[in-house]
Amino acid sequence: MTGPTGRRPRVVVLDYGSGNLRSAQRALARVGADVTVGDDLDAALDADGLVVPGVGAYAACMAGLDRVGAGPVVRERVAAGRPVLGICVGMQVLYELGDEHGVRTAGLGVLAGEVRRLAAPILPHMGWNTVRPPAASVLFAGLPADTRFYFVHSYAAKADPDAGDTIGEHGEPFAAAVERGALAATQFHPEKSGDAGAHLLTNWLATLS
């Protein structure tokens, strides 16, 4: 994929000590991005798109973001309408607060709401599941309604259908993806979701300029 200038969109996968960095890098490169993995904040600010990955505990991910000083860069990009894509815990830390194992941790606060433990009989929610995107979704454009994505998580934010959130369900409804202008995020792992994930990443790359 090339942008309007004929070049591949430049994407930085933020390395703050958490996340499937190389799998995200490979998945984005396969669909046409010029991908760099690192913690260079100038590069993260300047890139066409910034990916915030994340696995593990909410508090640990926030500590990693604080350690490399990435929070202000994410907030600045969102405020300026510059594309950001959060993945898994990288989506969760975009919210105001994470409540995990009785520990309440302040997040980046670019999305309203809290991340809490799912009320489900079996956790983690691990494996393939369908989602319900809104009709106007950009990320899910062109994907059939029964498309499955790969999840691994025990915590999630409450979905806000009025804001156009994509809804997943495991014990209870939750926010499986959000699209707020240039800010996008998925609770599932598109880089582990095969052709469906590649299609979604291609849709995201098409929004970069």
XYZ file of C-alpha atoms in Angstrom, residues 4 7 14 40 84 92 102 105 118 135 192:
11
model
C -1.144 9.827 -1.807
C 5.293 6.180 -0.512
C 6.068 1.880 20.342
C 12.291 7.254 19.875
C -2.966 6.165 16.885
C -6.894 -0.412 27.775
C -7.564 -4.389 43.459
C -4.031 2.810 38.067
C -14.942 -9.187 32.964
C -22.423 0.097 10.258
C -2.712 -12.749 15.492
